CSV table of C-alpha atoms in Angstrom, one decimal:
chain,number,residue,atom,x,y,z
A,38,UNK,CA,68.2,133.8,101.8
A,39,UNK,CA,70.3,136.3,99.9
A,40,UNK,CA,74.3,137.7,101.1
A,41,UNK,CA,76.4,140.1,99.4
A,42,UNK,CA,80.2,139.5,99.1
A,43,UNK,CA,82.6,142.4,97.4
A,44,UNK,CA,84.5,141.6,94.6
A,45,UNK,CA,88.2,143.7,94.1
A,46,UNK,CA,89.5,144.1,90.4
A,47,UNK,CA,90.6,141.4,88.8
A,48,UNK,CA,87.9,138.5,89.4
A,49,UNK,CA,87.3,137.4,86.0
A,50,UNK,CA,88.4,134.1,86.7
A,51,UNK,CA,85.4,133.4,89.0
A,52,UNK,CA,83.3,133.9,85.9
A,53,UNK,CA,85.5,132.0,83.6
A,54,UNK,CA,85.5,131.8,79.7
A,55,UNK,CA,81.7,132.5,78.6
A,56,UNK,CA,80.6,132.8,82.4
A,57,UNK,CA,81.0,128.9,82.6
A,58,UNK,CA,82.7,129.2,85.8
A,59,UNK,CA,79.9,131.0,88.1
A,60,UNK,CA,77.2,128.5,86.4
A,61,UNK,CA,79.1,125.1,87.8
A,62,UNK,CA,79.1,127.3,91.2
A,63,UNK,CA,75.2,127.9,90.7
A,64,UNK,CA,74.4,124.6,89.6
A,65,UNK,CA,75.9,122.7,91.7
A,66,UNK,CA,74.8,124.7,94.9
A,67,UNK,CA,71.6,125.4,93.5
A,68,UNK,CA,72.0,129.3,93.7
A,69,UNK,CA,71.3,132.3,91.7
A,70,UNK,CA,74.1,135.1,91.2
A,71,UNK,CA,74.7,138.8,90.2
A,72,UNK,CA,76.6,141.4,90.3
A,73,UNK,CA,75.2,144.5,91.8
A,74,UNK,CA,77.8,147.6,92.5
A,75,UNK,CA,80.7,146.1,92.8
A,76,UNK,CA,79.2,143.1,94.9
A,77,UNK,CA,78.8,139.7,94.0
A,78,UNK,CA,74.5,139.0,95.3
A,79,UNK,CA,73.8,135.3,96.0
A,80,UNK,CA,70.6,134.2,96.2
A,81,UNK,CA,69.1,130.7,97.2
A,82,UNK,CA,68.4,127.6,100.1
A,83,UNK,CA,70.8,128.9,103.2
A,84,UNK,CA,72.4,125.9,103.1
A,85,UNK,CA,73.7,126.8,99.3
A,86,UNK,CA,74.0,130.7,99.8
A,87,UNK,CA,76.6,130.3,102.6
A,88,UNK,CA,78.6,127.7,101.2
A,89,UNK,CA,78.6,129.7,97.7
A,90,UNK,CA,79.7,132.8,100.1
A,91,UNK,CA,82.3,131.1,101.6
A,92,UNK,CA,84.2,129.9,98.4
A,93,UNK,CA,83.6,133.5,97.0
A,94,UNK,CA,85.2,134.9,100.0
A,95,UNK,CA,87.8,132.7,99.9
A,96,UNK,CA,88.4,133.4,96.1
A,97,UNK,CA,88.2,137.4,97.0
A,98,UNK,CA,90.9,137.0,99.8
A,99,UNK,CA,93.4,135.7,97.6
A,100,UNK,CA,92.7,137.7,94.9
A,101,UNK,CA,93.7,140.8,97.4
A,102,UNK,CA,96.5,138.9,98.3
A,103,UNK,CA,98.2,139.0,95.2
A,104,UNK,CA,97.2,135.6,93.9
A,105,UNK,CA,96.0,135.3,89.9
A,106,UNK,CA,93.8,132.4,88.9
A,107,UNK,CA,93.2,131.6,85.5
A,108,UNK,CA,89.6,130.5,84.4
A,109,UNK,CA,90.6,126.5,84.2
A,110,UNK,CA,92.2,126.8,87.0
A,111,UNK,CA,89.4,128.2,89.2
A,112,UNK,CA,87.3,125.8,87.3
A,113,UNK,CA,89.2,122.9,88.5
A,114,UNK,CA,89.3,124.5,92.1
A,115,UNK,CA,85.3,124.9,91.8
A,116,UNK,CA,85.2,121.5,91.4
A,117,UNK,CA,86.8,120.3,94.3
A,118,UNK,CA,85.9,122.9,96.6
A,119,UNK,CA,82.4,122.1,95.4
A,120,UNK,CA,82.7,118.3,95.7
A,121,UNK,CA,84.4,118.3,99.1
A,122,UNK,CA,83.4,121.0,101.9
A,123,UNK,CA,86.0,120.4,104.0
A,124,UNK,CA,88.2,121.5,101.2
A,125,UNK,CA,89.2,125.5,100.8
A,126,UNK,CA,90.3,127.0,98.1
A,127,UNK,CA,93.6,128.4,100.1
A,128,UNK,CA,94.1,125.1,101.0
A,129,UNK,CA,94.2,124.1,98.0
A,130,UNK,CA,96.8,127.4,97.2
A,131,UNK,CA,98.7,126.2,100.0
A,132,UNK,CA,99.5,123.0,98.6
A,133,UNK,CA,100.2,123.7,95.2
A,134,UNK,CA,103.0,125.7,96.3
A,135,UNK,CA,107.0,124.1,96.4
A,136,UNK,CA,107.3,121.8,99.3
A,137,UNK,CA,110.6,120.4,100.3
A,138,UNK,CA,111.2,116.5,100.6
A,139,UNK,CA,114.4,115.4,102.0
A,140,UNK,CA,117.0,116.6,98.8
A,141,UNK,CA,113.9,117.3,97.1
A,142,UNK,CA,112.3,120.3,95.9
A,143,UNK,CA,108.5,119.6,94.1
A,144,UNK,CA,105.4,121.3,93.5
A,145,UNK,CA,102.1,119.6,92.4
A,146,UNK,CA,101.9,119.8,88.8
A,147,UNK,CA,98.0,119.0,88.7
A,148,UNK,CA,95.4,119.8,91.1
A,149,UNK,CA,94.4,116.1,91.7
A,150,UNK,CA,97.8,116.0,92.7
A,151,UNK,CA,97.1,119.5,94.9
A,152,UNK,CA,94.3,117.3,96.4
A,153,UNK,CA,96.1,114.2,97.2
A,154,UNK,CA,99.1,116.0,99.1
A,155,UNK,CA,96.0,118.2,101.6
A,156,UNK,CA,94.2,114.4,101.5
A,157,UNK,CA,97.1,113.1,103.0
A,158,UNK,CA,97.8,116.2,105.2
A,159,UNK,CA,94.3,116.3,106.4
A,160,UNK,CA,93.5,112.4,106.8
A,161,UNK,CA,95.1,109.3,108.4
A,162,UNK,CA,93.8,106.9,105.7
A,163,UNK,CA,93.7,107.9,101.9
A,164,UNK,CA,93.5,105.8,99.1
A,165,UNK,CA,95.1,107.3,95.6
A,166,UNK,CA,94.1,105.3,92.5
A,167,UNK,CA,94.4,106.0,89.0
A,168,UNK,CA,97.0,105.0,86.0
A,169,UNK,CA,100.1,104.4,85.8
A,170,UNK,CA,102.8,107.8,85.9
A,171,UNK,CA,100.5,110.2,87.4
A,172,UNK,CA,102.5,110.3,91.2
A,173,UNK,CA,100.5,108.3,93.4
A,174,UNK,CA,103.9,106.3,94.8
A,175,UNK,CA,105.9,109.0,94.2
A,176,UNK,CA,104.4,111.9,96.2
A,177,UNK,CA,103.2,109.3,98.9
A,178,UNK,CA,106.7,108.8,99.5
A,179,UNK,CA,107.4,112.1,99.6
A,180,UNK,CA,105.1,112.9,102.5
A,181,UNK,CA,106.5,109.8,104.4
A,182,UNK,CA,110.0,111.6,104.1
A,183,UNK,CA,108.5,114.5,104.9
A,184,UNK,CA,107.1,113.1,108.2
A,185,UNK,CA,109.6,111.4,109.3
A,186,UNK,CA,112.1,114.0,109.0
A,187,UNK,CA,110.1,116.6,110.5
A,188,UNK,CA,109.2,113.7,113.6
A,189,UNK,CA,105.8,113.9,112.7
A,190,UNK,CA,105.8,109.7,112.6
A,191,UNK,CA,109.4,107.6,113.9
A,192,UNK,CA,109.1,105.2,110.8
A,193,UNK,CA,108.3,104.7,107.2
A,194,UNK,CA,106.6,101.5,106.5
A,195,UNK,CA,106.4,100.4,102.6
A,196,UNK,CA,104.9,97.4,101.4
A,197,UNK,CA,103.8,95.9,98.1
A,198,UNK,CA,102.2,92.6,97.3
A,199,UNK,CA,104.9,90.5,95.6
A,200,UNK,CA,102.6,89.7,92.7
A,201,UNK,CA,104.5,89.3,89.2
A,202,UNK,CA,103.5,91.5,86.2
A,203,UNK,CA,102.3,88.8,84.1
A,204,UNK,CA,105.0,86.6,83.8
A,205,UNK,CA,106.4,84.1,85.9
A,206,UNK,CA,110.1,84.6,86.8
A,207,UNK,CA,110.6,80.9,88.2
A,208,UNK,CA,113.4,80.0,91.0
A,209,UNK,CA,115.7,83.7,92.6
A,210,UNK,CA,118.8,82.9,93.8
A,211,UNK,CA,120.2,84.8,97.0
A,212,UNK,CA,118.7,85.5,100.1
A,213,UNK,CA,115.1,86.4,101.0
A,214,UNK,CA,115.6,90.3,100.9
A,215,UNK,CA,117.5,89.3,97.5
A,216,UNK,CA,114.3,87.5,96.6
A,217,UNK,CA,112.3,90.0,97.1
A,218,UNK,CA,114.0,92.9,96.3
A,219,UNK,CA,113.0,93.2,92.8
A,220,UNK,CA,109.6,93.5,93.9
A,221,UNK,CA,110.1,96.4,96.0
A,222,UNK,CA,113.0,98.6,93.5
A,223,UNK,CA,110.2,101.5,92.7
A,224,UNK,CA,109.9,102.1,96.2
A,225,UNK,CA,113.6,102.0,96.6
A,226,UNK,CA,113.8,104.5,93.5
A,227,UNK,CA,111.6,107.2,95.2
A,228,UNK,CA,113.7,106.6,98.5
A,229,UNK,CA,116.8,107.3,96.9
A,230,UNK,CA,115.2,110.1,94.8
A,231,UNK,CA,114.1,111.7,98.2
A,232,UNK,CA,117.5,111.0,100.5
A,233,UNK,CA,121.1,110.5,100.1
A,234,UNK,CA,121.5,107.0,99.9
A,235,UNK,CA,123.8,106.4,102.8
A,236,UNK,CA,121.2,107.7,104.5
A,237,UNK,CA,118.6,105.4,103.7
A,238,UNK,CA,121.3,102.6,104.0
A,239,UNK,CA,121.2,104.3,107.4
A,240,UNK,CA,117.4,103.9,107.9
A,241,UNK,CA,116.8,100.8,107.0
A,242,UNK,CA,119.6,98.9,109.1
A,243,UNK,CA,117.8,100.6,111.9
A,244,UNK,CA,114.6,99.8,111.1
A,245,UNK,CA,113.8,103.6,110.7
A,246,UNK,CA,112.3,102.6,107.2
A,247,UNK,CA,111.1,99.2,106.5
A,248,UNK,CA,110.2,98.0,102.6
A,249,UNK,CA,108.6,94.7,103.0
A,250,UNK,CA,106.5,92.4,100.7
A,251,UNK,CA,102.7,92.7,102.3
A,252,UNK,CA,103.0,88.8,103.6
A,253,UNK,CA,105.3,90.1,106.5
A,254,UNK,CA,102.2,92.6,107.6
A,255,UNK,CA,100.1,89.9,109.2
A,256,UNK,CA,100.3,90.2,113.2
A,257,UNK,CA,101.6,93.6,113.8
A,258,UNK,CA,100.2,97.1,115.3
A,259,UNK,CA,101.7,99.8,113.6
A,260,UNK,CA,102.1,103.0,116.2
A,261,UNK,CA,104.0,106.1,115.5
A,262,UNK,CA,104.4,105.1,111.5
A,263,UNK,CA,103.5,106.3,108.0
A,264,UNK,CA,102.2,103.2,106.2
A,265,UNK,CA,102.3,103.0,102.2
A,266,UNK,CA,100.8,100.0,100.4
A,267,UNK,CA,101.5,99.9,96.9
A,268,UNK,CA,100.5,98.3,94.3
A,269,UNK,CA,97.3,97.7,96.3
A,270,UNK,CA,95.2,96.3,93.1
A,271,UNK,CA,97.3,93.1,93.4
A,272,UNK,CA,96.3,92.4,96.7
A,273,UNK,CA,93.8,90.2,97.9
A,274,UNK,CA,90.9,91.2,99.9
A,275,UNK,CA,91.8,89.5,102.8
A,276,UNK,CA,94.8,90.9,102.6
A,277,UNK,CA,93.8,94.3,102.5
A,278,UNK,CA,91.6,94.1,105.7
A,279,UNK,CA,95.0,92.6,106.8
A,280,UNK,CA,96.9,95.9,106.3
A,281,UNK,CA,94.6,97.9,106.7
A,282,UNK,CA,93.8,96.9,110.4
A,283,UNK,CA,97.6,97.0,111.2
A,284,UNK,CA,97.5,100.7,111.4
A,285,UNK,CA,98.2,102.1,114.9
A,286,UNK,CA,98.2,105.4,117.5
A,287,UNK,CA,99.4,108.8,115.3
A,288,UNK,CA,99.9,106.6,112.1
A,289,UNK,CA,99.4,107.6,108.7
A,290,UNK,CA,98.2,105.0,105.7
A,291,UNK,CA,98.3,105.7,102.2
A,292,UNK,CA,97.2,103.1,99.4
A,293,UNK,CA,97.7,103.6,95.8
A,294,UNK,CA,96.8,100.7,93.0
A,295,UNK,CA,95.6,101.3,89.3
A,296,UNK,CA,92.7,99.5,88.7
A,297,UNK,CA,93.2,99.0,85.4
A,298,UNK,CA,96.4,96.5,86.2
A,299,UNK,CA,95.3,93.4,88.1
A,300,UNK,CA,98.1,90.5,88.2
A,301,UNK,CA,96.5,88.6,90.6
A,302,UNK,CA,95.4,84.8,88.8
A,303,UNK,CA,92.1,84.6,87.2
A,304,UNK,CA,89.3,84.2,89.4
A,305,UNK,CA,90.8,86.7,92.3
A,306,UNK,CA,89.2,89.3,93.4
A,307,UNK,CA,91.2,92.5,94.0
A,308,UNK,CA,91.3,93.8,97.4
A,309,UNK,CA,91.5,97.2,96.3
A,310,UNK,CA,88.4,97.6,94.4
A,311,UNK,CA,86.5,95.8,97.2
A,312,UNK,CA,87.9,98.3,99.5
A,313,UNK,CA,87.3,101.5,97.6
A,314,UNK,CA,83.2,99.7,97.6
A,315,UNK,CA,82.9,98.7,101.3
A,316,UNK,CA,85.0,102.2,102.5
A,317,UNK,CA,83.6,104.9,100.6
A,318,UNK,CA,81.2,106.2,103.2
A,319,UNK,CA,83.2,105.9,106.3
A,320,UNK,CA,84.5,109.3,107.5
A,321,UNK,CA,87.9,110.0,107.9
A,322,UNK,CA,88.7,107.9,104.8
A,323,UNK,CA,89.6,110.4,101.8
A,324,UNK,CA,89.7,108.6,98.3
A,325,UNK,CA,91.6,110.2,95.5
A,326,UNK,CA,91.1,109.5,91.8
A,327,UNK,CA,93.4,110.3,89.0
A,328,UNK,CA,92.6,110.2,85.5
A,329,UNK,CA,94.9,110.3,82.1
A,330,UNK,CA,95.0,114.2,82.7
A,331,UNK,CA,97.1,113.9,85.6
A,332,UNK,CA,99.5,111.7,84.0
A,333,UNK,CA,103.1,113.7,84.4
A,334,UNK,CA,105.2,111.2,82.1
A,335,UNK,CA,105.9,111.6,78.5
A,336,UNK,CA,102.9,112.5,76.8
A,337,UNK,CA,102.4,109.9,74.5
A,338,UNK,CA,101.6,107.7,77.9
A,339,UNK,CA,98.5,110.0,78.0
A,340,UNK,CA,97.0,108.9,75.2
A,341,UNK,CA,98.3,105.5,75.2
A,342,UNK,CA,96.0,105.3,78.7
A,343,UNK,CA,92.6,107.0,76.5
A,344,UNK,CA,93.9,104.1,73.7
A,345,UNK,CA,93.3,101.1,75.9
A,346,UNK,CA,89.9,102.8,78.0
A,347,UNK,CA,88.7,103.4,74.4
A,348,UNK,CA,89.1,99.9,73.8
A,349,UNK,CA,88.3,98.7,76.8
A,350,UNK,CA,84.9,100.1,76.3
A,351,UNK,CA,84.4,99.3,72.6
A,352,UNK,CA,85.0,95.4,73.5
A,353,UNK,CA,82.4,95.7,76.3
A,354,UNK,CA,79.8,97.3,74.1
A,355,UNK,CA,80.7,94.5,71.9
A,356,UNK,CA,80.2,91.8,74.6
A,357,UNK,CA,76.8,93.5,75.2
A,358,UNK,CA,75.4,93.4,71.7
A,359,UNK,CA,76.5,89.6,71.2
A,360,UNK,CA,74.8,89.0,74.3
A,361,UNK,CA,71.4,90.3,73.4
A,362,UNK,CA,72.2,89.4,69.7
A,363,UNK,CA,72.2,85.7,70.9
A,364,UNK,CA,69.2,86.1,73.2
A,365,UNK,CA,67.1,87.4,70.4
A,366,UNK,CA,68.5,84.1,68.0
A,367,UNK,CA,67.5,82.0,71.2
A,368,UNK,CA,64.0,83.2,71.2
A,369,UNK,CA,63.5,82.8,67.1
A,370,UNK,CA,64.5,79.1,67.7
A,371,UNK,CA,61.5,76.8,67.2
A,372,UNK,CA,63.6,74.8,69.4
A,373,UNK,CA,63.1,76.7,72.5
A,374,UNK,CA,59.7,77.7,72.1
A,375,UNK,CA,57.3,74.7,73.0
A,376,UNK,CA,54.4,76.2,71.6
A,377,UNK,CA,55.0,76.7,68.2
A,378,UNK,CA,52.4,78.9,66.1
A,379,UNK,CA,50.3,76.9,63.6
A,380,UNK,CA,51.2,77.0,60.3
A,381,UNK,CA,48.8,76.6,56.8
A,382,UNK,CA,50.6,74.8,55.5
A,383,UNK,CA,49.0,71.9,52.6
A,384,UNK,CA,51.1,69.2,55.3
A,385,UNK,CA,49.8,70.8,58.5
């Protein structure tokens, strides 16, 4: 099958630096391009040729429009577009532009960002997990606020297991919201960040937003409500299935964890990776994965994160080669091997 689509002035960002852009687009549909009068030729399975077209199109149309795409940038588009086909390209325009929150004013600052706000747009249950800094909690919140303000949902739910961070604080004084209060502040902090705070106050007396620890889940049908679980790699896997199955009619759930940060005691298996396994096919379910790159903190966090994976991986390969380095010593051992080869020696 072979289609045409016309290219305006200005399109060198489809080709990217040394053409590298148009190969990941050929590659990864399994197409051949080129350029023939002013038309961009693709050539291939249909399948391939009319997806190709379609993100070409897309590209053109927004090009005319006025937009201008750098060569990473379309590159990193490519990518998603490519890897996702319910995913445009002016979609993904769209929600890099300024959105407002409440008092807030923000605009992605990374496309995995881009692609987490039209997740959440597009899906009821989306899962963002990555490091620490890169907005998961932050823009989660956001879109609650968003929502409920706009009457989209009636009420914000936000829950966190009430795990400690490696240390164990002993006996709180105060009441039980005093108790657990310290547990929940970073979801306060966005809250505050997004609305006046005699507004939240506001809220939250009425039950309009609720922040609870994820023990208080257990029991309830959420209808008419944008659900965030943070913190999710600190919850157990039955208590994921827990919160997971609270969500109701014209509810939203979000659920960000870092991987990399398990609190839970020794032995305990973290809900969230189990649930990232056992979901990954079910449609409807949009997973989100950030990486160092998208981390929007001080820099030096960026490379603190590429520190510890470096290590990380070093002391695996480590484990590995003492591991084979001991199973190769266990086979030279006389000891283990009950047939011994003869020997000539004089006391044989």
């Amino acid at each position: 099958m072979r289609l045409s689509v016309p290219l305006p002035q200005g399109v060198e960002a489809l080709y990217g630096t040394r053409d590298e852009n148009i190969r990941l687009l050929e590659t990864a549909l399994a197409v051949r391009t080129r350029m023939a009068n002013g038309t961009l030729e693709i050539e291939g399975e249909e399948p391939g040729v009319e997806r190709a077209c379609r993100i070409v199109t897309d590209y053109t149309e927004l090009v005319r429009e006025g937009k201008v795409f750098s060569s990473a940038e379309m590159a990193s588009y490519l990518r998603i577009v490519i890897g996702d086909e319910a995913v445009t390209i002016r979609a993904l325009v769209a929600s890099g532009r300024q959105r407002s929150f409440g008092k807030k004013v923000l605009t992605p600052k990374t496309i995995n960002q881009c692609r987490y706000l039209e997740a959440i747009e597009r899906n009821d249950l989306v899962f963002g997990v990555g490091p620490a800094g890169t907005g998961k909690t932050y823009l989660a919140v956001a879109m609650a606020v968003s929502a409920l303000l706009s009457k989209r949902v009636s009420r914000i739910i936000l829950t966190r297991p009430a795990v400690e961070a490696g240390e164990k604080l002993g006996f709180l004084p105060g009441t039980l919201q005093e108790k657990i209060d310290p547990y929940l502040r970073p979801l306060y902090d966005a809250l505050f960040d997004m609305l006046d705070a005699e507004k939240v106050e506001k809220f939250i007396e009425k039950n309009i937003i609720e922040v609870a620890p994820l023990a208080f889940m257990r029991g309830r049908t959420l209808n008419d409500s944008f659900i965030i679980l943070d913190e999710a790699q600190n919850s157990t896997p039955e208590q994921m299935k827990m919160v997971l199955t609270r969500q109701g009619f014209n509810s939203k759930t979000v659920v960000t964890g870092d991987a990399t940060q398990i609190d839970l005691p020794s032995g305990r298996k973290s809900g969230l990776i189990e649930a990232v396994e056992i979901l990954k096919n079910i449609p409807g379910i949009s997973f989100v994965h950030f990486d160092e790159q998208d981390v929007v903190r001080h820099s030096l966090v960026q490379r603190i994160i590429r520190a510890y994976e470096a290590h990380g991986e070093n002391a695996a390969n480590a484990r590995q080669l003492r591991l084979r380095l001991n199973e190769v010593m266990a086979d030279a051992d006389p000891a283990n091997n009950p047939n011994p080869a003869k020997t000539n020696s004089p006391n044989a």
